[in-house]
Short mmCIF file of C-alpha atoms in Angstrom, two decimals:
data_model
loop_
_atom_site.label_atom_id
_atom_site.label_comp_id
_atom_site.label_asym_id
_atom_site.label_seq_id
_atom_site.Cartn_x
_atom_site.Cartn_y
_atom_site.Cartn_z
CA MET A 114 6.26 -5.69 6.28
CA THR A 115 2.65 -6.59 6.82
CA THR A 116 1.42 -8.49 3.80
CA MET A 117 -1.46 -10.82 3.14
CA THR A 118 -1.01 -14.28 1.72
CA ASP A 119 -3.35 -16.38 -0.40
CA THR A 120 -3.63 -19.06 2.28
CA PRO A 121 -6.66 -18.91 4.61
CA VAL A 122 -5.64 -18.65 8.23
CA THR A 123 -7.07 -18.71 11.70
CA ALA A 124 -9.44 -15.85 12.40
CA PRO A 125 -8.52 -13.39 15.13
CA SER A 126 -10.71 -12.30 17.97
CA THR A 127 -13.92 -10.53 17.04
CA THR A 128 -14.18 -8.69 20.33
CA PRO A 129 -15.39 -5.08 19.87
CA LEU A 130 -12.69 -2.46 19.64
CA THR A 131 -13.68 -0.90 22.94
CA THR A 132 -12.59 -4.04 24.76
CA PRO A 133 -9.10 -5.08 23.66
CA SER A 134 -8.76 -8.81 23.26
CA THR A 135 -5.98 -11.18 22.37
CA ALA A 136 -3.66 -9.59 19.85
CA PRO A 137 -3.28 -11.35 16.46
CA SER A 138 -1.49 -14.67 16.60
CA THR A 139 1.38 -15.79 14.41
CA ASP A 140 -1.28 -17.52 12.25
CA ALA A 141 -2.45 -14.07 11.19
CA PRO A 142 -2.64 -13.27 7.47
CA THR A 143 0.61 -11.34 7.61
CA ALA A 144 4.29 -11.80 6.94
CA ALA A 145 5.22 -9.56 9.83
CA PRO A 146 8.34 -10.64 11.75
CA SER A 147 6.75 -11.02 15.17
CA THR A 148 7.67 -13.63 17.72
CA GLY A 149 4.07 -13.90 18.78
CA PRO A 150 1.99 -11.50 20.88
CA ALA A 151 0.29 -12.34 24.11
CA SER A 152 -3.15 -11.47 25.44
CA ALA A 153 -3.93 -7.79 25.48
CA PRO A 154 -4.42 -6.33 28.93
CA SER A 155 -7.50 -4.31 29.75
CA THR A 156 -7.07 -0.61 29.26
CA GLY A 157 -9.43 0.34 32.07
CA PRO A 158 -11.63 3.42 32.02
CA SER A 159 -8.91 5.93 31.18
CA PRO A 160 -8.52 6.96 27.53
CA ALA A 161 -5.80 5.33 25.45
CA PRO A 162 -2.82 7.50 24.56
CA SER A 163 -2.20 8.59 21.00
CA PRO A 164 0.35 6.48 19.11
CA SER A 165 3.81 7.96 18.77
CA PRO A 166 4.36 10.31 15.82
CA ILE A 167 5.41 8.67 12.57
CA PRO A 168 8.80 9.80 11.24
CA SER A 169 8.72 11.07 7.65
CA PRO A 170 11.95 10.06 5.93
CA ASP A 171 12.43 9.96 2.17
CA LEU A 172 12.40 6.73 0.18
CA GLU A 173 15.50 6.39 -2.02
CA VAL A 174 16.07 3.70 -4.65
CA ARG A 175 19.44 3.50 -6.38
CA ALA A 176 20.54 1.33 -9.36
CA LEU A 177 18.07 -1.41 -8.45
CA HIS A 178 18.18 -4.70 -10.38
CA ALA A 179 15.88 -7.63 -9.57
CA GLY A 180 14.44 -10.66 -11.28
CA TYR A 181 14.48 -14.43 -11.38
CA PRO A 182 17.12 -16.97 -12.45
CA GLY A 183 17.96 -16.22 -16.06
CA ARG A 184 15.27 -13.55 -16.32
CA PRO A 185 15.97 -9.96 -15.29
CA VAL A 186 12.73 -8.10 -14.53
CA VAL A 187 13.70 -4.78 -12.91
CA GLN A 188 16.70 -3.07 -14.45
CA ASP A 189 18.63 -0.07 -13.10
CA VAL A 190 15.68 1.62 -11.40
CA GLY A 191 16.38 4.79 -9.44
CA LEU A 192 14.00 7.20 -7.78
CA THR A 193 13.65 9.44 -4.75
CA VAL A 194 10.26 9.95 -3.10
CA PRO A 195 9.98 12.80 -0.57
CA ALA A 196 7.83 12.29 2.49
CA GLY A 197 4.18 13.18 2.00
CA GLN A 198 4.17 12.36 -1.72
CA VAL A 199 2.13 9.89 -3.78
CA VAL A 200 4.03 8.07 -6.53
CA ALA A 201 2.15 5.99 -9.10
CA ILE A 202 4.04 3.30 -11.01
CA VAL A 203 2.40 2.74 -14.39
CA GLY A 204 3.11 0.63 -17.46
CA PRO A 205 1.88 -2.36 -19.47
CA ASN A 206 1.37 -5.82 -18.00
CA GLY A 207 4.61 -7.66 -17.34
CA CYS A 208 6.80 -4.56 -17.27
CA GLY A 209 8.07 -5.21 -13.72
CA LYS A 210 5.78 -2.98 -11.64
CA SER A 211 4.79 -5.56 -9.04
CA THR A 212 8.29 -7.04 -8.84
CA LEU A 213 9.64 -3.56 -8.16
CA LEU A 214 7.06 -3.04 -5.42
CA ARG A 215 7.88 -6.41 -3.82
CA THR A 216 11.57 -5.53 -3.89
CA LEU A 217 10.86 -2.21 -2.18
CA ALA A 218 8.85 -4.13 0.41
CA ARG A 219 11.78 -6.46 1.16
CA LEU A 220 9.88 -9.49 -0.13
CA HIS A 221 12.02 -10.05 -3.23
CA ARG A 222 15.79 -9.78 -2.82
CA PRO A 223 17.44 -7.56 -5.46
CA ALA A 224 20.40 -8.70 -7.51
CA SER A 225 22.04 -5.34 -6.84
CA GLY A 226 21.22 -1.79 -5.82
CA THR A 227 19.81 -0.26 -2.65
CA VAL A 228 16.49 0.68 -1.11
CA ARG A 229 16.79 3.21 1.71
CA VAL A 230 14.25 4.77 4.04
CA GLY A 231 15.62 7.72 5.96
CA GLY A 232 19.12 6.65 4.95
CA ALA A 233 18.71 3.09 6.31
CA ASP A 234 19.26 0.29 3.79
CA ILE A 235 16.23 -1.94 4.39
CA TRP A 236 18.08 -5.05 3.23
CA ARG A 237 20.67 -4.53 5.98
CA LEU A 238 18.02 -4.30 8.69
CA ARG A 239 16.38 -7.10 10.61
CA GLN A 240 12.97 -8.01 9.23
CA ARG A 241 11.20 -6.56 12.26
CA GLN A 242 13.13 -3.27 11.93
CA ALA A 243 12.21 -3.01 8.25
CA ALA A 244 8.56 -3.70 9.11
CA HIS A 245 8.58 -0.53 11.21
CA LEU A 246 9.53 1.47 8.09
CA ILE A 247 7.57 -0.05 5.19
CA ALA A 248 4.12 -1.63 4.93
CA LEU A 249 2.71 -3.37 1.85
CA LEU A 250 -0.86 -4.06 0.77
CA PRO A 251 -0.73 -6.57 -2.12
CA GLN A 252 -3.36 -7.27 -4.75
CA SER A 253 -6.41 -9.31 -3.75
CA PRO A 254 -5.57 -9.93 -0.07
CA ARG A 255 -7.55 -12.64 1.74
CA ALA A 256 -8.92 -12.30 5.24
CA PRO A 257 -9.65 -14.97 7.86
CA GLU A 258 -13.22 -16.21 7.81
CA ALA A 259 -15.72 -14.14 9.82
CA VAL A 260 -13.11 -11.58 10.92
CA THR A 261 -14.46 -8.23 12.06
CA VAL A 262 -13.25 -4.87 10.82
CA ALA A 263 -11.40 -4.16 14.09
CA GLY A 264 -10.03 -7.70 14.15
CA LEU A 265 -8.49 -7.24 10.72
CA VAL A 266 -7.00 -3.84 11.52
CA ARG A 267 -5.36 -5.24 14.67
CA TYR A 268 -3.15 -7.35 12.42
CA GLY A 269 -1.38 -4.14 11.44
CA ARG A 270 0.15 -4.06 14.91
CA HIS A 271 1.71 -7.51 14.51
CA PRO A 272 5.27 -6.18 13.88
CA HIS A 273 5.10 -4.25 17.14
CA GLN A 274 4.44 -7.34 19.28
CA GLY A 275 6.99 -9.61 20.92
CA LEU A 276 7.97 -11.45 24.07
CA LEU A 277 8.73 -8.16 25.82
CA ARG A 278 6.19 -6.05 23.96
CA GLN A 279 2.62 -7.23 24.39
CA TRP A 280 -0.64 -5.62 23.31
CA SER A 281 -0.85 -2.15 24.81
CA ARG A 282 -2.95 0.97 25.00
CA GLU A 283 -0.69 2.43 22.31
CA ASP A 284 -1.62 -0.45 20.00
CA GLU A 285 -5.30 0.13 20.67
CA ALA A 286 -4.86 3.85 19.98
CA ALA A 287 -3.14 3.08 16.67
CA VAL A 288 -6.04 0.82 15.65
CA ARG A 289 -8.60 3.48 16.56
CA GLU A 290 -6.63 6.13 14.70
CA ALA A 291 -6.45 3.98 11.56
CA LEU A 292 -10.17 3.19 11.70
CA ALA A 293 -11.02 6.85 12.16
CA ALA A 294 -8.71 7.93 9.31
CA THR A 295 -10.42 5.54 6.91
CA GLY A 296 -13.95 6.29 8.08
CA MET A 297 -14.47 2.77 9.44
CA LEU A 298 -14.66 3.41 13.18
CA GLY A 299 -18.46 3.14 13.16
CA LEU A 300 -18.23 -0.29 11.51
CA ALA A 301 -15.50 -1.67 13.80
CA THR A 302 -17.61 -4.59 15.04
CA GLU A 303 -19.05 -5.51 11.62
CA ARG A 304 -17.86 -8.59 9.78
CA LEU A 305 -15.58 -7.82 6.85
CA ASP A 306 -17.37 -10.20 4.50
CA ARG A 307 -20.62 -8.27 4.91
CA LEU A 308 -19.22 -4.96 3.64
CA SER A 309 -19.13 -3.49 0.15
CA GLY A 310 -16.00 -3.73 -1.99
CA GLY A 311 -15.06 -0.13 -1.28
CA GLN A 312 -15.58 -0.54 2.46
CA ARG A 313 -13.46 -3.70 2.51
CA GLN A 314 -10.63 -1.92 0.71
CA ARG A 315 -10.76 0.88 3.27
CA CYS A 316 -10.44 -1.78 5.99
CA TRP A 317 -7.31 -3.20 4.35
CA LEU A 318 -5.88 0.30 4.12
CA ALA A 319 -6.69 0.84 7.79
CA MET A 320 -4.73 -2.32 8.64
CA VAL A 321 -1.72 -0.98 6.74
CA LEU A 322 -2.02 2.41 8.46
CA ALA A 323 -2.16 0.73 11.88
CA GLN A 324 1.31 -0.65 11.18
CA HIS A 325 2.42 2.97 11.66
CA THR A 326 5.15 3.06 8.99
CA PRO A 327 6.40 6.17 7.18
CA VAL A 328 6.28 4.36 3.80
CA VAL A 329 3.14 2.65 2.47
CA LEU A 330 3.22 0.45 -0.66
CA LEU A 331 -0.03 -0.38 -2.48
CA ASP A 332 -0.27 -2.89 -5.33
CA GLU A 333 -3.25 -1.88 -7.48
CA PRO A 334 -5.40 -0.66 -4.57
CA THR A 335 -8.38 0.06 -6.87
CA SER A 336 -8.37 -3.26 -8.72
CA ALA A 337 -11.90 -4.64 -9.33
CA LEU A 338 -13.60 -1.55 -7.84
CA ASP A 339 -16.29 0.47 -9.59
CA LEU A 340 -15.68 4.13 -10.44
CA GLY A 341 -17.26 5.47 -7.25
CA HIS A 342 -15.14 3.25 -5.04
CA VAL A 343 -12.01 4.01 -7.11
CA VAL A 344 -12.42 7.70 -6.36
CA GLU A 345 -13.16 6.96 -2.70
CA VAL A 346 -9.99 4.89 -2.26
CA LEU A 347 -7.73 7.29 -4.17
CA GLU A 348 -9.04 10.26 -2.16
CA LEU A 349 -8.11 8.27 0.94
CA VAL A 350 -4.63 7.67 -0.49
CA ARG A 351 -4.23 11.44 -0.85
CA HIS A 352 -5.33 11.84 2.77
CA VAL A 353 -2.71 9.32 3.87
CA ALA A 354 0.03 11.27 2.06
CA ALA A 355 -1.23 14.52 3.55
CA SER A 356 -0.54 13.04 6.99
CA GLY A 357 3.17 12.94 6.08
CA ARG A 358 3.52 9.35 4.86
CA THR A 359 5.12 8.36 1.59
CA VAL A 360 2.82 6.34 -0.68
CA VAL A 361 4.02 4.29 -3.66
CA MET A 362 1.28 2.51 -5.60
CA VAL A 363 1.08 0.40 -8.73
CA GLN A 364 -1.79 1.72 -10.83
CA HIS A 365 -3.05 0.34 -14.13
CA ASP A 366 -5.37 3.27 -14.79
CA LEU A 367 -3.09 5.97 -16.22
CA ALA A 368 -5.78 8.65 -16.02
CA ALA A 369 -6.42 7.92 -12.32
CA ALA A 370 -2.69 7.87 -11.64
CA ALA A 371 -2.27 11.23 -13.35
CA ARG A 372 -5.13 12.69 -11.33
CA TYR A 373 -4.08 11.56 -7.87
CA ALA A 374 -0.29 11.12 -7.91
CA ASP A 375 2.37 13.76 -7.35
CA THR A 376 4.82 11.79 -9.48
CA ILE A 377 4.35 9.30 -12.31
CA VAL A 378 6.95 6.55 -12.78
CA ALA A 379 6.44 4.90 -16.18
CA MET A 380 8.00 1.47 -16.73
CA LYS A 381 8.55 -0.62 -19.83
CA ASP A 382 10.55 -3.85 -20.10
CA GLY A 383 11.78 -3.49 -16.53
CA ARG A 384 13.17 0.02 -16.94
CA VAL A 385 11.90 3.45 -15.97
CA ILE A 386 11.40 5.34 -19.23
CA ALA A 387 9.87 8.50 -17.74
CA GLN A 388 9.21 10.00 -14.33
CA GLY A 389 8.01 13.34 -13.06
CA PRO A 390 4.88 15.38 -12.31
CA PRO A 391 1.88 14.08 -14.30
CA ARG A 392 1.36 17.31 -16.26
CA GLU A 393 4.98 17.22 -17.43
CA THR A 394 5.20 13.47 -17.98
CA VAL A 395 1.95 12.14 -19.43
CA ASP A 396 1.80 12.96 -23.13
CA ALA A 397 0.84 11.26 -26.39
CA PRO A 398 4.34 9.88 -27.14
CA LEU A 399 4.49 8.25 -23.69
CA VAL A 400 1.08 6.60 -24.16
CA LYS A 401 2.21 5.34 -27.56
CA GLU A 402 5.46 3.92 -26.16
CA LEU A 403 3.83 2.26 -23.17
CA TYR A 404 0.66 0.85 -24.69
CA GLY A 405 1.02 1.16 -28.47
CA LEU A 406 -1.98 3.48 -28.58
CA ASN A 407 -2.49 6.78 -30.34
CA ALA A 408 -4.23 9.17 -27.97
CA ASP A 409 -5.09 12.78 -27.32
CA ILE A 410 -4.12 14.25 -23.95
CA LEU A 411 -6.69 16.71 -22.63
CA GLN A 412 -6.76 18.73 -19.43
CA ALA A 413 -9.33 17.97 -16.77
CA PRO A 414 -11.52 20.91 -15.77
CA GLY A 415 -10.53 22.43 -12.47
CA ASP A 416 -7.14 20.92 -11.72
CA GLY A 417 -5.78 20.51 -15.25
CA ALA A 418 -4.77 16.86 -14.69
CA PRO A 419 -3.97 14.97 -17.90
CA VAL A 420 -6.87 12.98 -19.35
CA VAL A 421 -5.97 10.26 -21.85
CA VAL A 422 -8.42 9.86 -24.75
CA PRO A 423 -7.37 6.93 -26.96
CA HIS A 424 -8.09 7.11 -30.67
CA THR A 425 -10.52 4.52 -31.94
CA ALA A 426 -10.18 2.73 -35.26
CA VAL A 427 -13.83 1.71 -35.22
CA THR A 428 -16.58 4.03 -36.38
CA MET A 429 -19.24 4.09 -33.70
CA PRO A 430 -22.91 4.10 -34.77
CA HIS A 431 -24.79 7.38 -34.31
#
C-alpha cells in the first residue's frame, strides 16, 4: 500500500507533467513494495494511453482481531463493503478506528480473522500484490521538500515499478487521470507547499488514486480543514466512489459521515456496535452510547441526512 511516513525524504523530480522524468525512487515517502524504478522514457508526441480499467471487487472483513501485546484493540470486527460505496468508521478517540484501518491496509498484522478484496486474502499475498488492491492515505502525511504537485502524485505509481517494469506511458496516463479527477491538473507544476490546505489534500488524494487500486482507505481525510475544504474533500470522496472504487474512511465528524457515507460503522472499545445506512443507524441512543452526549437528531433539508444537535447544559446569553 502507498502510505506516507513521518520521516522527511528525498524530493522527487519536479519536471512538468508533460515531460516524464525519473520515476520516484525508493526514498519516496511511501511504503510501497517496489524494487526501485528506473528513468522514465520519453513518451514522444503521441498521446499516452488510458490506464487499464480498475476492477471493482468487494471488501470483506471477517472475525478480525488486532492489537498489541497484552492489549486487544480491534475485537471481532466483520463487515462487507460493496464496490462503489463509501463507508465511514466513527467512534470516540481510542476506540480502535485507526488500528482497524491499518489492519485493512496490511500495515498491522491481525491476531486472527481475514481481510479479503475480491476473494483474495490480502495477508496471503505478496506486499506488491496487495498494493495493487488497497491504497492508504494516513493522517497528516509529510511530503518531500519543494515537491511539485505532479511529483507527489507520481509516487502513487511506485507499486507498479520494478526491474522489468519501468516508468511508462500508462503510468503517465494514470497520473494525468488522477490530477484531472481531483481538479489539480492545472496546478501540476506548482509546489505543494505553496497551495492551500484543501488543495494539498486533493493532491494527496490524487496520489492515492494514481495507485489505481479498487479499495481506497482514508484516515481522517478532513482533519484540520475548515468547513469549505471539508465539503470539497468529501464531495471528491463521493466522486471517487462513483467511479467504482470502494472507499473506507475514518471520520471524527459524525454529521459529515452521515451526510457523505453510504454506510456508518460505529465502534466503541474495539467492537462494532452498529452499522448500516446513516438514516437507519444514527440516532440519539447511538450518540449517547458513543460519546456520552444527549442529542436531538434532525433531518437535513433536501437529502434528509441525519444532523446531530447535542444538548447543552449551559444557558447561552441572549
